[in-house]
PDB file of C-alpha atoms in Angstrom:
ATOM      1  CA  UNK A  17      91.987  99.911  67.828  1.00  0.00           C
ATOM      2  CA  UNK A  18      92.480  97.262  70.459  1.00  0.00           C
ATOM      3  CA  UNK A  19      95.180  94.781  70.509  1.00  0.00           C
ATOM      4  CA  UNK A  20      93.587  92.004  70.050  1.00  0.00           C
ATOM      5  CA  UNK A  21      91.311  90.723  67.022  1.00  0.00           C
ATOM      6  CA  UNK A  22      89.356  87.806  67.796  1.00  0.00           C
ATOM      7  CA  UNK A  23      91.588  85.514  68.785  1.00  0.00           C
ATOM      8  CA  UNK A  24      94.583  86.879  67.004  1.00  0.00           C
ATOM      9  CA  UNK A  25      97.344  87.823  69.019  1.00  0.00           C
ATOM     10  CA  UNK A  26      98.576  91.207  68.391  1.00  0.00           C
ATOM     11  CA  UNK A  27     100.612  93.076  70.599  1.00  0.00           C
ATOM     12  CA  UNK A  28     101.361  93.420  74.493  1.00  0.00           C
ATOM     13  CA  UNK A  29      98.951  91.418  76.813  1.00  0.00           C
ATOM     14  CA  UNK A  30      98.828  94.158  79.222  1.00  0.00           C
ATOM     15  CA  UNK A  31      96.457  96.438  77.096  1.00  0.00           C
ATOM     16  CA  UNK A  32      93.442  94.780  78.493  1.00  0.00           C
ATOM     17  CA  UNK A  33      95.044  92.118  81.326  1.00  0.00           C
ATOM     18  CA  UNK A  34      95.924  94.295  83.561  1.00  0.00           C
ATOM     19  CA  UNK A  35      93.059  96.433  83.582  1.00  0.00           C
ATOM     20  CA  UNK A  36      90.757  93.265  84.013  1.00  0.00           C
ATOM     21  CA  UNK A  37      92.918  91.779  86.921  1.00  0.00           C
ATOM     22  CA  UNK A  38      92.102  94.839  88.552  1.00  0.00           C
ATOM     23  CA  UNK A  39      88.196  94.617  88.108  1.00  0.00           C
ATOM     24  CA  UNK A  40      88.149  90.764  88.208  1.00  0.00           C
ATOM     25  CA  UNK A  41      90.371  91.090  91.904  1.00  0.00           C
ATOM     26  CA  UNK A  42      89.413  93.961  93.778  1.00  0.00           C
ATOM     27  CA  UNK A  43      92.665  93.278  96.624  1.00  0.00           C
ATOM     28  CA  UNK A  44      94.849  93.496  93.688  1.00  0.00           C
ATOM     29  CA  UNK A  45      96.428  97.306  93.857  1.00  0.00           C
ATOM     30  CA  UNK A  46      99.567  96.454  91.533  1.00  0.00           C
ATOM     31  CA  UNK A  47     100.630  94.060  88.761  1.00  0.00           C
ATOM     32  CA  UNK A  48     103.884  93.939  86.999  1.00  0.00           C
ATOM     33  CA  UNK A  49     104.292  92.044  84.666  1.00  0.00           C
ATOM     34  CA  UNK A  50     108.472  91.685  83.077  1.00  0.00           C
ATOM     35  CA  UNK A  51     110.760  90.202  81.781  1.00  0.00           C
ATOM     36  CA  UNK A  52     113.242  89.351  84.241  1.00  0.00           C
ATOM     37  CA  UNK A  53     116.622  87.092  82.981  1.00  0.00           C
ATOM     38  CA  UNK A  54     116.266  84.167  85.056  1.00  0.00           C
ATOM     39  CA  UNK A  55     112.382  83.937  85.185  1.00  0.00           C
ATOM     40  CA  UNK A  56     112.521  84.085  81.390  1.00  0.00           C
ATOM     41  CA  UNK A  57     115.026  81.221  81.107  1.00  0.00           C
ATOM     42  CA  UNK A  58     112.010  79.258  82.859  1.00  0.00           C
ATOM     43  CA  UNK A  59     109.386  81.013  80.632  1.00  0.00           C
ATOM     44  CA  UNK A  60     111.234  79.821  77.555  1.00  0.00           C
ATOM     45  CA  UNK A  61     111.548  76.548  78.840  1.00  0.00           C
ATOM     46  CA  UNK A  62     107.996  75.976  80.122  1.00  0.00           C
ATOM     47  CA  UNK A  63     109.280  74.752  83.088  1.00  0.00           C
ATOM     48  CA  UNK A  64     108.010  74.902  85.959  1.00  0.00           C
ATOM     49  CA  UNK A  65     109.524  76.767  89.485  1.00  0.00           C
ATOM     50  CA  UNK A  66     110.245  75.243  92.327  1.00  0.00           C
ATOM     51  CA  UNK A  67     109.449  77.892  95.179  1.00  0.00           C
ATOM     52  CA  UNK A  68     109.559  75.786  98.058  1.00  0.00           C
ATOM     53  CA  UNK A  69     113.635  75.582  97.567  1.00  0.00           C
ATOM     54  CA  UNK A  70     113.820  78.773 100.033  1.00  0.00           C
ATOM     55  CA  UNK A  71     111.650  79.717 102.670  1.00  0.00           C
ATOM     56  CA  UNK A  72     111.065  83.416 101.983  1.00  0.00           C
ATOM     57  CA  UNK A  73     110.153  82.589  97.533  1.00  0.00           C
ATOM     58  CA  UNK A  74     107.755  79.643  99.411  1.00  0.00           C
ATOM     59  CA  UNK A  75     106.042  82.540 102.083  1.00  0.00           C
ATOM     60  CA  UNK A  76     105.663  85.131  99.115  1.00  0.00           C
ATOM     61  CA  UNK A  77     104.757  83.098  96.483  1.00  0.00           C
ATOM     62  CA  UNK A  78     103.785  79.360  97.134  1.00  0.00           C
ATOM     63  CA  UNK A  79     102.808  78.357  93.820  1.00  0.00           C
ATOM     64  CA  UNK A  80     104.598  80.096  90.125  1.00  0.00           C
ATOM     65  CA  UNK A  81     102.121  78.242  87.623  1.00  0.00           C
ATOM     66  CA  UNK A  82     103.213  78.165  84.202  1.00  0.00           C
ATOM     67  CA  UNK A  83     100.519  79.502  81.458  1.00  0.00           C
ATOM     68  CA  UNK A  84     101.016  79.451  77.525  1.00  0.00           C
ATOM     69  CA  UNK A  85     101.433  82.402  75.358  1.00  0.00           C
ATOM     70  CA  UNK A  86      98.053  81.900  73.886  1.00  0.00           C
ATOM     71  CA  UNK A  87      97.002  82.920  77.731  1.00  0.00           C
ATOM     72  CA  UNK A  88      96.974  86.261  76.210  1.00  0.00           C
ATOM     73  CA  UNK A  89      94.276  86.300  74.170  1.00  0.00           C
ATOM     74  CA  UNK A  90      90.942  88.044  75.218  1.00  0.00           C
ATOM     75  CA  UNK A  91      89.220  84.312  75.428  1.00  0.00           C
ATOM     76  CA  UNK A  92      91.556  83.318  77.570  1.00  0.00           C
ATOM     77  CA  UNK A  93      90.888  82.654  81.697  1.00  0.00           C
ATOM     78  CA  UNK A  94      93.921  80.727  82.948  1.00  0.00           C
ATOM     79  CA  UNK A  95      95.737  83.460  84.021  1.00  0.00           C
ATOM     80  CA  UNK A  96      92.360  84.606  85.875  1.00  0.00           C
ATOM     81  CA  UNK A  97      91.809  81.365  87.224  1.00  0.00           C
ATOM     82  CA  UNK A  98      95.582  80.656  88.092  1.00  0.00           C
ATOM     83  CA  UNK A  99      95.333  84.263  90.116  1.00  0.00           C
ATOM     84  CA  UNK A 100      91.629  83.322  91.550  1.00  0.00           C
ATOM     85  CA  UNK A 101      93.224  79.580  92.964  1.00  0.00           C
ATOM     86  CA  UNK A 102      95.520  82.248  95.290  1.00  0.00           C
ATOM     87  CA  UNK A 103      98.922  82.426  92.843  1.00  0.00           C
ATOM     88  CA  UNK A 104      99.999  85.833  93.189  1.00  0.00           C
ATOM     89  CA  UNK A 105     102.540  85.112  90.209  1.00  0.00           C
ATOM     90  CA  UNK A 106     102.217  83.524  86.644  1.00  0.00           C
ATOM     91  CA  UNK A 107     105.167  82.522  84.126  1.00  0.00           C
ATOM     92  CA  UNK A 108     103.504  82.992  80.746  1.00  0.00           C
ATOM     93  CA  UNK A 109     105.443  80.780  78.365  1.00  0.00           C
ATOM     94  CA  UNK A 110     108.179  82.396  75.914  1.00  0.00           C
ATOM     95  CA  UNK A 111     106.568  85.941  77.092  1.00  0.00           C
ATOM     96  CA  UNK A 112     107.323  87.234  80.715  1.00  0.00           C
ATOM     97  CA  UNK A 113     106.143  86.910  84.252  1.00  0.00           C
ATOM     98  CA  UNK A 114     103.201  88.502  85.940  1.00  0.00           C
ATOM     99  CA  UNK A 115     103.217  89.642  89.306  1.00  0.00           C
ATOM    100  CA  UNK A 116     100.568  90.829  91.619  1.00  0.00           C
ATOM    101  CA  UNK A 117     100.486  92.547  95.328  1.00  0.00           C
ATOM    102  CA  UNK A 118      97.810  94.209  97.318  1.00  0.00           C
ATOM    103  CA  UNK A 119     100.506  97.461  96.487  1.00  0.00           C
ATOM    104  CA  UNK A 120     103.445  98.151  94.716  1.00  0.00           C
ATOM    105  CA  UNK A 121     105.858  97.309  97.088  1.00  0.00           C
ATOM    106  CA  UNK A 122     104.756  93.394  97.646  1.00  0.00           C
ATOM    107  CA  UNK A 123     104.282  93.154  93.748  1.00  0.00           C
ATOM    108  CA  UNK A 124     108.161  94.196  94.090  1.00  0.00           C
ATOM    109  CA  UNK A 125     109.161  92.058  96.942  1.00  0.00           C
ATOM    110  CA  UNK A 126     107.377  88.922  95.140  1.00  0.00           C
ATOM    111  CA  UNK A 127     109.061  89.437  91.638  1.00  0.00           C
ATOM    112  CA  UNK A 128     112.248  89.673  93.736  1.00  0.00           C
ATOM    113  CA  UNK A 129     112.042  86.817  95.517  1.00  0.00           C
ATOM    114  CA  UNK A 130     110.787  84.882  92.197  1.00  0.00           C
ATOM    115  CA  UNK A 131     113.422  85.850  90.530  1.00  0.00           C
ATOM    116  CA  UNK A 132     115.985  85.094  92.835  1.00  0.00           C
ATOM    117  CA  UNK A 133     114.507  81.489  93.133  1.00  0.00           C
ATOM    118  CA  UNK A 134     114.890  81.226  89.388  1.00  0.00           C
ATOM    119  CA  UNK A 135     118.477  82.287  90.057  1.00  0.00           C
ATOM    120  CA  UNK A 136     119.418  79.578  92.599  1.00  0.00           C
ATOM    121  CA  UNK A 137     118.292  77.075  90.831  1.00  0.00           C
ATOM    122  CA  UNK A 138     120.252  77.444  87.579  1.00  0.00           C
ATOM    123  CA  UNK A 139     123.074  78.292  89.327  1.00  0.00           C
ATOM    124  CA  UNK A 140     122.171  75.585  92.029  1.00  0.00           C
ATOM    125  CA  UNK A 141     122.010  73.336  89.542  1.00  0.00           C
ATOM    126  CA  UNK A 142     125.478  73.036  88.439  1.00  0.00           C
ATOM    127  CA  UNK A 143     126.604  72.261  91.713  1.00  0.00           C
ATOM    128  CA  UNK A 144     124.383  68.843  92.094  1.00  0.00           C
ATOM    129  CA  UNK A 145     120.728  68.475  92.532  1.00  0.00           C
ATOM    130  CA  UNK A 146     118.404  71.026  93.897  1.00  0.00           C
ATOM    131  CA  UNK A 147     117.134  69.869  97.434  1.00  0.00           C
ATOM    132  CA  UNK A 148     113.930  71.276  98.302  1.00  0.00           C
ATOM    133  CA  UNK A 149     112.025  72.015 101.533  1.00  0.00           C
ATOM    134  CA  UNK A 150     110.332  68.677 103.113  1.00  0.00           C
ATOM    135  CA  UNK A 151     106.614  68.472 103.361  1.00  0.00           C
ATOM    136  CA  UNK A 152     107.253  68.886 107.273  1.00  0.00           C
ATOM    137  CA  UNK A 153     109.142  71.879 107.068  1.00  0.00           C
ATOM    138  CA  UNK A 154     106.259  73.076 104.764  1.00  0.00           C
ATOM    139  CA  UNK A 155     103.682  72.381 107.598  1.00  0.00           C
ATOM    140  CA  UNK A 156     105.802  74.389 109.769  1.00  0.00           C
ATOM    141  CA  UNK A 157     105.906  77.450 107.808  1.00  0.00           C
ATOM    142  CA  UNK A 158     102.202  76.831 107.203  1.00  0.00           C
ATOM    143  CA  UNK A 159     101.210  76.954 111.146  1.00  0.00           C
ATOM    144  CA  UNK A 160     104.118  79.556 111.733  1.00  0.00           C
ATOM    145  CA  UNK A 161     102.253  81.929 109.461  1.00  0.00           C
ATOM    146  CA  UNK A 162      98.884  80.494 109.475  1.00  0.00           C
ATOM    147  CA  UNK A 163      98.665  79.563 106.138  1.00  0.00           C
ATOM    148  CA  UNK A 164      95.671  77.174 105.713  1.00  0.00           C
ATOM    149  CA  UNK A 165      96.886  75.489 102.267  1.00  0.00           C
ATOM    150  CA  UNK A 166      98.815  76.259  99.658  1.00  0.00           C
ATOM    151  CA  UNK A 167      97.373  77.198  95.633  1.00  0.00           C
ATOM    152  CA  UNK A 168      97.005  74.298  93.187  1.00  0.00           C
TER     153      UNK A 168
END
């Protein structure tokens, strides 16, 4: 029987998610999705990640949007629409993070860098506040690489 009945939650999301990011996103070659120790200090907080605190997190990731549990549920679309806005990574609340790549090895290299993000900044953190990379420097890596604009 499937996971999920109705709306009930019952079991791993990744029974029918992954599956369906892979017909919804036809680019999309790999997903992990984990539980990583730093990400899920974020995930348990709801709080939100600040990629643009290093250069490489802000290039592979631009965006790490943060999605309820309840995302998990077969009614559910804002993971889809988080991934369809051009987030190759969601934090799902109290749960894990997902991860996508065109293949395995950018999957990898984005859940790295995400999770070494989440790693500065708690550690950051107890030195002082957390600077992060000015809105010029932004535009710079954005013509640099040609990025157009970053996910919402």
């Amino acid at each position: 029987s499937p996971p999920f009945s109705g709306s009930q939650y019952q079991g791993s999301g990744n029974t029918w998610l992954i599956p369906e990011i892979y017909r919804r996103f036809p680019t999309v070659n790999a997903v992990i999705m984990t539980q990583p120790m730093y990400l899920m200090a974020f995930a348990v907080t709801g709080k939100e990640i600040d990629v643009r605190t290093i250069p490489e997190s802000w290039l592979l990731l631009r965006k790490i949007p943060v999605v309820p549990a309840t995302a998990l549920t077969l009614e559910k679309e804002e993971i889809f629409a988080k991934l369809a806005a051009g987030s190759p990574a969601v934090l799902i609340c109290n749960d894990s993070v997902l991860v996508t790549g065109e293949n395995l090895l950018q999957a990898f290299d984005r859940l790295e860098g995400a999770e070494m993000t989440a790693r500065s900044l708690i550690v950051g953190q107890s030195l002082g506040p957390v600077k992060p990379i000015s809105s010029q420097d932004i535009s710079e890596l954005q013509k640099a690489f040609g990025i157009a604009e970053c996910p919402g």
